[in-house]
Coordinates of C-alpha atoms and ligand atoms in Angstrom, one line a residue:
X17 CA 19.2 17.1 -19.2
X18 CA 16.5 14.9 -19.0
X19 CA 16.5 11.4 -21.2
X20 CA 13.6 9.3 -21.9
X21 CA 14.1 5.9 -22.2
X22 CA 13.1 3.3 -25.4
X23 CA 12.5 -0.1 -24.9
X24 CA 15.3 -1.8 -23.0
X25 CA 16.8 -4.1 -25.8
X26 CA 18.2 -6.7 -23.9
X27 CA 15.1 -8.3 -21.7
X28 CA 16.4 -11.5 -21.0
X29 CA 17.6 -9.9 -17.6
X30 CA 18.4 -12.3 -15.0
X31 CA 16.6 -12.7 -11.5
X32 CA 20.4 -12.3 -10.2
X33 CA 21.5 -8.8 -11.6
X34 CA 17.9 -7.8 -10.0
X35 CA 18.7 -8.7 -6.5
X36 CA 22.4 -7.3 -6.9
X37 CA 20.5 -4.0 -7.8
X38 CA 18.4 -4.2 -4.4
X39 CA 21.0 -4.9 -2.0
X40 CA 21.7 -1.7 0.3
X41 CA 18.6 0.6 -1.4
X42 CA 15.3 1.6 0.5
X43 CA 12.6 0.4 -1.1
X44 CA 8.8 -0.3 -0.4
X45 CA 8.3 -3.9 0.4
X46 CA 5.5 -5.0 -1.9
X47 CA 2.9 -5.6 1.1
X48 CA 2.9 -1.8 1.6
X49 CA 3.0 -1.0 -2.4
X50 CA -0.4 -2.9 -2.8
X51 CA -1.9 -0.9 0.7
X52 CA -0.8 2.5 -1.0
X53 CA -1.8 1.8 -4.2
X54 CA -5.8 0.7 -2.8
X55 CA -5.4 3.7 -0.6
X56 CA -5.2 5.3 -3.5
X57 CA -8.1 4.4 -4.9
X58 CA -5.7 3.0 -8.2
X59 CA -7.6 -0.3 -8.4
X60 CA -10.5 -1.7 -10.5
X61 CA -11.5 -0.5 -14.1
X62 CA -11.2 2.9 -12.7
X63 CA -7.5 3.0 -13.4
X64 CA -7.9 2.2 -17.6
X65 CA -6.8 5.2 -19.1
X66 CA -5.9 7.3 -16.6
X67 CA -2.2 8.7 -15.9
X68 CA -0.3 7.2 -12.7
X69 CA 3.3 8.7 -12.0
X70 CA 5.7 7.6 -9.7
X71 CA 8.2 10.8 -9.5
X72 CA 10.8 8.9 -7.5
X73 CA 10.9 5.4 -8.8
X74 CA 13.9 4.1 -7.6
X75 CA 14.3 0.7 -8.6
X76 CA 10.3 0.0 -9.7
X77 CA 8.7 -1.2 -6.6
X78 CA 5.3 1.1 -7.4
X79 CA 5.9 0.7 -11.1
X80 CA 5.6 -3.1 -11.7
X81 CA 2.6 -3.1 -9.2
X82 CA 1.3 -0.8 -11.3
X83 CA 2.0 -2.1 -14.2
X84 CA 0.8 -5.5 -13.3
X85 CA -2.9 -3.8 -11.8
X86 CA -3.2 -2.2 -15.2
X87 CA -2.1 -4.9 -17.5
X88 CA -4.7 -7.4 -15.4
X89 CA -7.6 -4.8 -15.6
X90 CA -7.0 -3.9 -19.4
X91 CA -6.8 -8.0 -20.3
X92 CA -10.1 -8.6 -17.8
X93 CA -11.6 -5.7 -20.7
X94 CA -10.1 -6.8 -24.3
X95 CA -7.0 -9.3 -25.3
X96 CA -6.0 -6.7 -27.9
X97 CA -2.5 -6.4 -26.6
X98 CA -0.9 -3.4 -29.4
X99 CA -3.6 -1.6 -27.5
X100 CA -2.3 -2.4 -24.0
X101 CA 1.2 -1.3 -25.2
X102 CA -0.1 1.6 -26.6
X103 CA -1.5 2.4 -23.0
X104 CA 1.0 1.4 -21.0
X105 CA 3.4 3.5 -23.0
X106 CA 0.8 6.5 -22.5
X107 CA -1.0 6.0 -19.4
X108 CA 2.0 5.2 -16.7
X109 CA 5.2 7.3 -16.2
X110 CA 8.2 7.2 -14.0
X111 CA 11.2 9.6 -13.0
X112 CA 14.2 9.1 -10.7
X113 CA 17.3 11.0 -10.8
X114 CA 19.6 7.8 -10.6
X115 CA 20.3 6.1 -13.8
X116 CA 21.0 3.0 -12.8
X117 CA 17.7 2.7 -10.3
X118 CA 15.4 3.3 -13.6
X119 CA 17.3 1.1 -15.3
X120 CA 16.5 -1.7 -13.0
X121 CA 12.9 -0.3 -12.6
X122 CA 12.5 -0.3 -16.4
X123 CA 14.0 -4.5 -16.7
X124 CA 11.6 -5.1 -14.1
X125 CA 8.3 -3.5 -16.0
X126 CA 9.6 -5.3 -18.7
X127 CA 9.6 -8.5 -16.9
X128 CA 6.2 -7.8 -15.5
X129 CA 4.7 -7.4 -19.2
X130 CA 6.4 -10.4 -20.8
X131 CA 4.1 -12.4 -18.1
X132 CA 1.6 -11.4 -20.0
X133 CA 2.8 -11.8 -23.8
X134 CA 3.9 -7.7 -24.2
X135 CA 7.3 -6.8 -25.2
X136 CA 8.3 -3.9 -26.7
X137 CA 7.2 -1.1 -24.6
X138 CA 8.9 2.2 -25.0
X139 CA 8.3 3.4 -21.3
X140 CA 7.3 7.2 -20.7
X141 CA 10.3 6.5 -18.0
X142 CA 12.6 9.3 -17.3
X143 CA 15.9 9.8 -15.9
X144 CA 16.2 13.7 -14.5
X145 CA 15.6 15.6 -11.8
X146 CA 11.8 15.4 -10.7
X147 CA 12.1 19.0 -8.9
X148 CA 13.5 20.3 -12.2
X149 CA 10.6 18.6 -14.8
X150 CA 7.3 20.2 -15.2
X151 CA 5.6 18.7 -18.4
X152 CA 3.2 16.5 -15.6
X153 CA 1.8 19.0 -14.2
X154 CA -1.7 19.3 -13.7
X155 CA -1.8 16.0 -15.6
X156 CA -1.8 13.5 -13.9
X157 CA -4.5 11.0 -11.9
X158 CA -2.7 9.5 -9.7
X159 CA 0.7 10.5 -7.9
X160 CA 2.6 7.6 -5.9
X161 CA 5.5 6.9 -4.2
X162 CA 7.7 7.1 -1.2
X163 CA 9.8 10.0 -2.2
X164 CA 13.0 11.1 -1.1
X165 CA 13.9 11.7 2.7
X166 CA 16.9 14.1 3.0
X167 CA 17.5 16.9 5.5
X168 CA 17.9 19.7 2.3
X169 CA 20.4 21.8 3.9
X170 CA 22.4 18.7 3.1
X171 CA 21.9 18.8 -0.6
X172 CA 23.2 20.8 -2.9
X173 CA 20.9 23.8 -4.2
X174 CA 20.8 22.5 -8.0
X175 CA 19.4 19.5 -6.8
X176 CA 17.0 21.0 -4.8
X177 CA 16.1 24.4 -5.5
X178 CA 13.6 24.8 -2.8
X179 CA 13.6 29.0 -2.2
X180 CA 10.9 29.2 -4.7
X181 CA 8.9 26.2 -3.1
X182 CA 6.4 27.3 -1.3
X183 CA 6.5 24.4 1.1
X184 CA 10.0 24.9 2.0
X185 CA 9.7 28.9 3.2
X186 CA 10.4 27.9 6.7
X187 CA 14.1 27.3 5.4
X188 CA 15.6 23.8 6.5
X189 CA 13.2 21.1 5.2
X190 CA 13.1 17.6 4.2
X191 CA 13.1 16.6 0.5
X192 CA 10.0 14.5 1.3
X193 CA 8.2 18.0 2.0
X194 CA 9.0 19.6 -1.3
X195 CA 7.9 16.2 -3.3
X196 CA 4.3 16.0 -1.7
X197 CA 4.2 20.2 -2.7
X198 CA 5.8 18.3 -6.7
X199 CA 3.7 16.0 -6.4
X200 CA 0.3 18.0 -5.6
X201 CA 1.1 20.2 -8.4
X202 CA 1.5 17.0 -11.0
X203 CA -2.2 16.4 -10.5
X204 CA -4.9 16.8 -12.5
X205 CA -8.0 18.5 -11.2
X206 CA -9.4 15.3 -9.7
X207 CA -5.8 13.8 -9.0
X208 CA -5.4 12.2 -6.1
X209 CA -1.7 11.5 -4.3
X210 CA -0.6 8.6 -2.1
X211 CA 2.5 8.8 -0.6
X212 CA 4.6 6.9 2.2
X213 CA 6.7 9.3 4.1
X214 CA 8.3 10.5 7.5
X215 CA 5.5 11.8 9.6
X216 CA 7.1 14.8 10.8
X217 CA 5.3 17.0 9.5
X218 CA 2.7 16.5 11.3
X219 CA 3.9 19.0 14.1
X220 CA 7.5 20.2 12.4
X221 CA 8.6 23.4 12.2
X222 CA 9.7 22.4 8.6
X223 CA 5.9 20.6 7.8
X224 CA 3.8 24.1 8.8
X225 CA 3.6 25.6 5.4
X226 CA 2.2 22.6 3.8
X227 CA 0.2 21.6 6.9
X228 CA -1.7 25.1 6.0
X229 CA -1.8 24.2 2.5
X230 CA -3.6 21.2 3.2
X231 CA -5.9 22.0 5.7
X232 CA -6.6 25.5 3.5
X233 CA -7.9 23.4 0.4
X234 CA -9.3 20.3 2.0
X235 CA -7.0 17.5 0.5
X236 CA -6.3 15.4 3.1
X237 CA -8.6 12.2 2.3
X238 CA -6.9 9.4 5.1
X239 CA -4.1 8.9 6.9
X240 CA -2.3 5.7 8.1
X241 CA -0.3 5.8 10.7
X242 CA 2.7 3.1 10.8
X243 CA 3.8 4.4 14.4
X244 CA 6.4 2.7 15.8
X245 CA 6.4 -0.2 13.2
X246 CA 9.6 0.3 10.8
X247 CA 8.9 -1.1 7.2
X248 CA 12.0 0.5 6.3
X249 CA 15.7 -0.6 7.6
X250 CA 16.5 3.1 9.1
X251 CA 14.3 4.3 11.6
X252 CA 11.9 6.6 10.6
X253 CA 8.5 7.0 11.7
X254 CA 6.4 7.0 8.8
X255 CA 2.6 7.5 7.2
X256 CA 0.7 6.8 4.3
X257 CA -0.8 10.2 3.3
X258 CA -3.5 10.7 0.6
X259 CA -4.6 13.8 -0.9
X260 CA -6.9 14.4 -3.4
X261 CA -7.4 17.3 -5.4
X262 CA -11.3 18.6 -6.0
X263 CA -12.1 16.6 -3.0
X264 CA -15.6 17.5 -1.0
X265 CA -15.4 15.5 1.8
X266 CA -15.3 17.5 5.0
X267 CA -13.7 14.7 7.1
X268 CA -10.7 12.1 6.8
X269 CA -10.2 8.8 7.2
X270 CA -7.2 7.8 10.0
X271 CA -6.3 4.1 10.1
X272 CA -3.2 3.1 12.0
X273 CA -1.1 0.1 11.1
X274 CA -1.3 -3.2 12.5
X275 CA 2.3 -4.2 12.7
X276 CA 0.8 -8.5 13.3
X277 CA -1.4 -8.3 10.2
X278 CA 0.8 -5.6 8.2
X279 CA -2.9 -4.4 6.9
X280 CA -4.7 -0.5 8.0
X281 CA -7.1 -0.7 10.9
X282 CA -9.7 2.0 10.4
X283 CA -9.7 3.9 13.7
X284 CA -12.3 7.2 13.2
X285 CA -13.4 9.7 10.5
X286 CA -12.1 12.9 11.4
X287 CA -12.7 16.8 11.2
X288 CA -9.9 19.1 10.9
X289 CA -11.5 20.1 14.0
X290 CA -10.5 17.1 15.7
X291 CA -7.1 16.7 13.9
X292 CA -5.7 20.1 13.7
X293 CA -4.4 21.1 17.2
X294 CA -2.4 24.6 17.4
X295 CA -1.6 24.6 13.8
X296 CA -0.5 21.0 14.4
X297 CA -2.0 17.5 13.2
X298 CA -2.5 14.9 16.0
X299 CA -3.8 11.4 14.9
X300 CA -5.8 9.5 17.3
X301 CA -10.0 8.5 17.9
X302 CA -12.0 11.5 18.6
X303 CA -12.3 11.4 22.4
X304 CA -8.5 10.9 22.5
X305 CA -7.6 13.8 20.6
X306 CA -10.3 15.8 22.6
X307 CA -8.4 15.3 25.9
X308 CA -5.5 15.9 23.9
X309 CA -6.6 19.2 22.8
X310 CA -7.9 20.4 26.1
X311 CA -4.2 19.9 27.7
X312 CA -2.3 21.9 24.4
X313 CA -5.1 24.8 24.7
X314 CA -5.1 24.9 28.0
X315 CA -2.8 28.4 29.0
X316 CA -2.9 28.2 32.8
X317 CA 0.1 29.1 34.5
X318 CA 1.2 27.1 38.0
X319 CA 3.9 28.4 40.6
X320 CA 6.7 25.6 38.8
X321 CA 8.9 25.3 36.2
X322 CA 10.0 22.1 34.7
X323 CA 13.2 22.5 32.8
X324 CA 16.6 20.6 31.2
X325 CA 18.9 19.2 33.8
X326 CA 22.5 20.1 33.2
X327 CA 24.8 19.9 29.8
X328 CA 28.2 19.5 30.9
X329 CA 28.5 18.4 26.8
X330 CA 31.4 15.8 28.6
X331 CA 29.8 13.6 30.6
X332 CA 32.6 11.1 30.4
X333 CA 34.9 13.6 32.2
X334 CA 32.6 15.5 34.8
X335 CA 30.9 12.5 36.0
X336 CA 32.9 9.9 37.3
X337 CA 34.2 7.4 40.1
X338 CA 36.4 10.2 41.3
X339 CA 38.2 7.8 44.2
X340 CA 38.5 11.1 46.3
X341 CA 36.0 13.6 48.2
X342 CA 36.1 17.4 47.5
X343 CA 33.7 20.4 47.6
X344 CA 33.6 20.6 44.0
X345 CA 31.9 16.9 44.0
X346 CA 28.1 17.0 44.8
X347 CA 25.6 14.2 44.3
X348 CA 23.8 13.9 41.3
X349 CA 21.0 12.0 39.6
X350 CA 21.0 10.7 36.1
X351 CA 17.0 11.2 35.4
X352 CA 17.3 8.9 32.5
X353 CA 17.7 6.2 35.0
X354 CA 17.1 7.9 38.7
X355 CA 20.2 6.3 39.5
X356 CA 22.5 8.5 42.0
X357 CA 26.1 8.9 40.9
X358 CA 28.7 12.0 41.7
X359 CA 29.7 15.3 39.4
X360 CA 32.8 17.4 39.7
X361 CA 30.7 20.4 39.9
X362 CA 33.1 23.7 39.6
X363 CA 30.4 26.7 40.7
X364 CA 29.8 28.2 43.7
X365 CA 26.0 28.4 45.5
X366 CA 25.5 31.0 43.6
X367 CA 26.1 29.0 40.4
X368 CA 29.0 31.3 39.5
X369 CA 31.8 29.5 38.1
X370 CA 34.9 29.5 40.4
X371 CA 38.3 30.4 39.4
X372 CA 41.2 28.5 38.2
X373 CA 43.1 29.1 41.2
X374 CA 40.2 28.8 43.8
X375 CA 39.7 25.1 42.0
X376 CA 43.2 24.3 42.0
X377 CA 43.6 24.5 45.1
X378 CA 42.0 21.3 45.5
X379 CA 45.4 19.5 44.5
X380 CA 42.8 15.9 43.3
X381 CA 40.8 18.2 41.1
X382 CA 43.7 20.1 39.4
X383 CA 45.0 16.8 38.6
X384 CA 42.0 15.3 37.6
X385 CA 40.8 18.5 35.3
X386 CA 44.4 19.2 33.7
X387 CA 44.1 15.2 32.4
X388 CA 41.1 16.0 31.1
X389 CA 42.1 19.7 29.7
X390 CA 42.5 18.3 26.3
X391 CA 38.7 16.9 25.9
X392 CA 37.4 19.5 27.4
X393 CA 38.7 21.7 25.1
X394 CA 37.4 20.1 21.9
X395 CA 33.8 20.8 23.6
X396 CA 31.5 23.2 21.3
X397 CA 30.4 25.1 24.4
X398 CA 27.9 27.9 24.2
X399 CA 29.1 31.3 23.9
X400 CA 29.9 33.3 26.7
X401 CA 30.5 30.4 28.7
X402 CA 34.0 29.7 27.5
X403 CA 36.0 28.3 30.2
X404 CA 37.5 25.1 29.4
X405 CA 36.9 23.8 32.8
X406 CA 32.8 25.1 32.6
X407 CA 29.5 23.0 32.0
X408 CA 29.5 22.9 28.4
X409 CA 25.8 25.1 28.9
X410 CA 25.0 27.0 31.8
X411 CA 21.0 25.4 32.3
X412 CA 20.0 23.8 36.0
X413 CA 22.9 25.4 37.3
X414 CA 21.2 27.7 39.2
X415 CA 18.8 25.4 40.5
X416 CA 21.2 23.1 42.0
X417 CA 20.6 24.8 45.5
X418 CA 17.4 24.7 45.3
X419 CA 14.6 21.4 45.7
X420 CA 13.7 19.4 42.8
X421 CA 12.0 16.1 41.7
X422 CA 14.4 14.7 38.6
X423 CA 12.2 12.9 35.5
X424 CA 13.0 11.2 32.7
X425 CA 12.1 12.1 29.4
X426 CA 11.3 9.0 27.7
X427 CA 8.8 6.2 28.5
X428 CA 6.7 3.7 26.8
X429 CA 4.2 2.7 30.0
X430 CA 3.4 4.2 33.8
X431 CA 6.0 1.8 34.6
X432 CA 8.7 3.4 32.7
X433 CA 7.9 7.0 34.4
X434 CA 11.2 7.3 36.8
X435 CA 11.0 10.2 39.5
X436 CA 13.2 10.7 41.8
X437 CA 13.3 13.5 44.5
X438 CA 17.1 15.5 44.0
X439 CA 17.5 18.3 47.0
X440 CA 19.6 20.9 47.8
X441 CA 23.3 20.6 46.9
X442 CA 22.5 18.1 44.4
X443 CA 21.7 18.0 40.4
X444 CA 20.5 16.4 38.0
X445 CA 21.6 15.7 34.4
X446 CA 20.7 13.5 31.3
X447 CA 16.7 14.2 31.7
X448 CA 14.3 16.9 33.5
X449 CA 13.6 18.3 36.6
X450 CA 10.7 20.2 38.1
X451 CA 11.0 23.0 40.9
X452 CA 8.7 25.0 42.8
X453 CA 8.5 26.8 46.0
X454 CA 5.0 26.6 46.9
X455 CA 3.8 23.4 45.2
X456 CA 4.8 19.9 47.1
X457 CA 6.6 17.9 45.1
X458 CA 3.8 14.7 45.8
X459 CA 1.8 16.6 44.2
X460 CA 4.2 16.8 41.0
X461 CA 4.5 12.9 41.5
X462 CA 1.0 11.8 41.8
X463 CA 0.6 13.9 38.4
X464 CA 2.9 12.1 36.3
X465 CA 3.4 8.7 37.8
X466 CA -0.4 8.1 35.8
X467 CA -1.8 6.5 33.0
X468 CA -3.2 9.6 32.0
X469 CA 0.2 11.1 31.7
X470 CA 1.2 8.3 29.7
X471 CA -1.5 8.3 27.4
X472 CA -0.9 12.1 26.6
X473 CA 2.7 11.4 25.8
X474 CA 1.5 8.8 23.4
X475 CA -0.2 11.3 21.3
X476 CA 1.8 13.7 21.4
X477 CA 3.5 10.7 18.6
X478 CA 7.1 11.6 19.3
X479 CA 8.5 8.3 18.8
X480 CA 11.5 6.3 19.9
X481 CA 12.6 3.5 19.0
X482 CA 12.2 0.7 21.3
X483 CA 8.4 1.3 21.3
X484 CA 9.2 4.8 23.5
X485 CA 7.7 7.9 23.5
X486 CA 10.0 11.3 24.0
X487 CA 8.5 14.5 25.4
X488 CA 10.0 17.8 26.2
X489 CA 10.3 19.9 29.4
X490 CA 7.0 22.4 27.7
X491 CA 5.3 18.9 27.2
X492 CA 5.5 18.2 30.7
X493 CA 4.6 21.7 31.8
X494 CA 1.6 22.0 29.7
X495 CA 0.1 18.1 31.2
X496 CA 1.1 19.7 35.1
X497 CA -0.4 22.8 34.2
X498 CA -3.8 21.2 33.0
X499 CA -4.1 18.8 35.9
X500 CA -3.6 21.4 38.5
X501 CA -6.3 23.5 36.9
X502 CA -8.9 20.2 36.7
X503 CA -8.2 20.2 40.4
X504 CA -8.6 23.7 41.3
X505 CA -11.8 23.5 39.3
Ligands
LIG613 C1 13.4 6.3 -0.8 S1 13.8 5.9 -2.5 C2 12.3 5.2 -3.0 C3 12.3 4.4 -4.2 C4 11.0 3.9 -4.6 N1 10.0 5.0 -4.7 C5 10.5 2.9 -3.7 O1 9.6 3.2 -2.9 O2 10.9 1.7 -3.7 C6 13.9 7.4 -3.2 C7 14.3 7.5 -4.7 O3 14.3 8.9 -5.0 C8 15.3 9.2 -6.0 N2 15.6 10.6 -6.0 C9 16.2 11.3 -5.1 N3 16.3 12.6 -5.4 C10 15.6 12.7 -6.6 C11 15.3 13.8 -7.5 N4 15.6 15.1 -7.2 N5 14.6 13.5 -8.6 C12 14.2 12.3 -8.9 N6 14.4 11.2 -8.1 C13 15.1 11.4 -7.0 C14 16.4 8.3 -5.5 O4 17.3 8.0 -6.6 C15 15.7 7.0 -5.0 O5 15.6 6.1 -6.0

């Protein structure tokens, strides 16, 4: 059941009991608050009398900037202060599931207001279950906040009852998704939405449904992309989206974050045309996302195949100082790092596995593998392959006779790109690996030891942390695939 708050009776709260309440919570340090809120357009006389929610409030970090904007705009206007309370009590609301966050979020407003001579204030604050409350909807201005972020099959369905969402048909989401779709539905017809959340969605399985939604009704109004920087203590990759609802505007505004200045740098106005690549939204200037475009489109298919090196899923037992030479060792490159290293590797040329007793007849590997019998075990193998002694998947086996040029799978500059050739008899693990029988492998290298491989991965925004970019063996195959038809051309 939802309860609304009255004014908190004891004000005098003390600056101590406020930073107990902040210790160990994710909140929005107050540099970003003030960029989200004039993102949002909520500054100026503009915002007198018009209804601001923050539908996941946590401890007040939106609220008291808000509360301080409006209480500064309506004083600039009039000194009559029973009318600021009046609109204060009206005009600005607040939910959050967690008693003891609004709490602290409604001692804070309080404290914000006294500054100004208002006590008093019965806030429109209310302690429920935002997915749950619909008496804001299509009522309010402005929507802000940096809502929840929880994978949803982790919460429990009364919490988050997200069949009927329309957001969340793709099944798994993130709680995030399912507050911008609350938090859309909250607005008024001219409403506009600011939010800061994981940018995911962008190109997620779990973001298409509301990537449609947005493009289909033309709210997006600017992005700002933090990129790598982390405002938050966990690492997430995150963006400061705003919508608006009624708006005409055929193209957005994208700013990315400058991490020295901790201010937006305007980078291009944008067309979903530009933005909106195979159903997906990449963020970058217009000649950028151009290139970027022609390499995703792009459906030529090369003699190669770049795939996932092996997944022994016990890397800890297969590879390993051994201290003794047998068949069932073979070279093998770590891509991550190109750096050569041996596996115990139990299959024949054919990549079929051998048998128990063909193994055991090495008397160093029946040792070694019956010490280990007990870890291998616990391995979740895939199915089919169920062999305690088996790779924990069967992928790149087959290729291990065959020639291949090993690559890593996450890089930040040219300089991180490690290749490494890995021939016959040898494999590779922990990273990818590219074959071919009519294409030279130089010609593989020459393609993605370049800037221009680089700066693809870049866009492709799949951040790391460190400043590194991941990207996928399809990635790679798509970039190889382009270049090979720019030649031929
Ligand atoms: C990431 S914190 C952000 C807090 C605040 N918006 C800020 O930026 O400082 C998310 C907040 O969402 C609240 N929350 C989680 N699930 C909720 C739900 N179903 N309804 C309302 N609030 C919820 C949590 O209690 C927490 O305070």
């Amino acid at each position: 059941m939802n309860h609304r708050y009255s004014l908190y009776k004891d004000r005098n709260v003390s600056d101590e009991f406020i930073k107990l309440k902040h210790r160990g919570k994710i909140y929005t340090p107050d540099y970003l608050v003030e960029i989200i809120l004039d993102r949002a357009g909520y500054t100026g006389a503009g915002i007198l009398k018009k209804h601001v929610m923050e539908n996941s409030c946590g401890d007040g970090q939106f609220v008291i900037h808000i509360v301080d904007r409006y209480c500064k705009e309506y004083l600039r206007q009039s000194d009559d202060k029973d009318g600021l309370r009046a609109d204060l009590e009206h005009y600005i609301h607040a939910i959050d599931i967690d008693e003891d966050e609004l709490a602290t979020c409604l001692m804070r407003c309080n404290i914000v207001v006294a500054a100004y001579g208002i006590d008093g204030v019965k806030w429109d604050f209310v302690h429920g279950n935002t997915v749950e409350i619909s008496e804001f909807d299509g009522k309010m201005d402005y929507v802000v906040g940096n809502p929840p972020y929880v994978r949803i099959h982790n919460l429990d369905e009364k919490t988050f009852a997200t069949k009927e969402h329309l957001f969340c048909r793709t099944g798994m989401t993130d709680s995030y998704i399912l507050f911008y779709e609350i938090g859309i539905k909250m607005l008024n017809r001219a409403g506009t939405l600011a939010y800061i959340t994981p940018s995911s969605f962008y190109t997620s399985l779990a973001g298409s449904e509301m990537r449609k939604f947005l493009t289909e009704n033309n709210l997006l109004v600017s992005v700002c992309d933090l990129k790598h920087f982390q405002a938050f203590k966990s690492t997430t990759y995150t963006t400061i989206v705003c919508l608006k609802k009624g708006n005409n505007r055929k193209s957005i505004e994208y700013a990315e974050f400058d991490a020295r200045t901790l201010s937006p740098v305007e980078i291009s106005s944008l067309n979903t045309k530009d933005y909106v690549v195979d159903g997906k939204f990449y963020f970058a200037d217009k000649d950028s996302l151009a290139s970027l475009r022609a390499v995703i489109e792009c459906d030529a298919k090369h003699d190669f195949a770049v795939k996932n090196g092996y997944a022994t899923l016990a890397d800890d037992v297969f590879v390993h100082d051994f201290g003794f030479d047998s068949k069932y060792i073979i070279p093998a490159v770590k891509a991550s790092c190109a750096r050569w290293t041996k596996i115990l590797y139990p299959y024949n040329q054919q990549g079929e596995l051998y048998s128990e007793k063909e193994l055991f007849g090495d008397s160093n590997v029946r040792q070694y593998l019956l010490s280990q019998k007990e870890r291998l075990l616990r391995r979740d193998g895939e199915k089919g392959n169920e062999r305690w002694y088996a790779f924990g998947r069967s992928q790149a086996i087959k290729d291990t006779y065959r020639d291949k040029l090993a690559i890593n799978a996450l890089i930040r500059t040219v300089k991180d790109v490690k290749i490494v050739e890995a021939g016959r008899g040898t494999g590779v693990y922990s990273g990818l690996y590219i074959v071919s029988d009519t294409i030279p492998m130089s010609t593989f290298k020459r393609i993605l030891a370049s800037e221009d491989f680089c700066k693809y991965v870049a866009l492709l925004g799949k951040y790391k942390s460190g400043g590194y970019y991941a990207y996928s063996s399809k990635d790679v195959a798509k970039f190889i695939n382009y270049k090979l038809l720019e030649k031929e051309a």
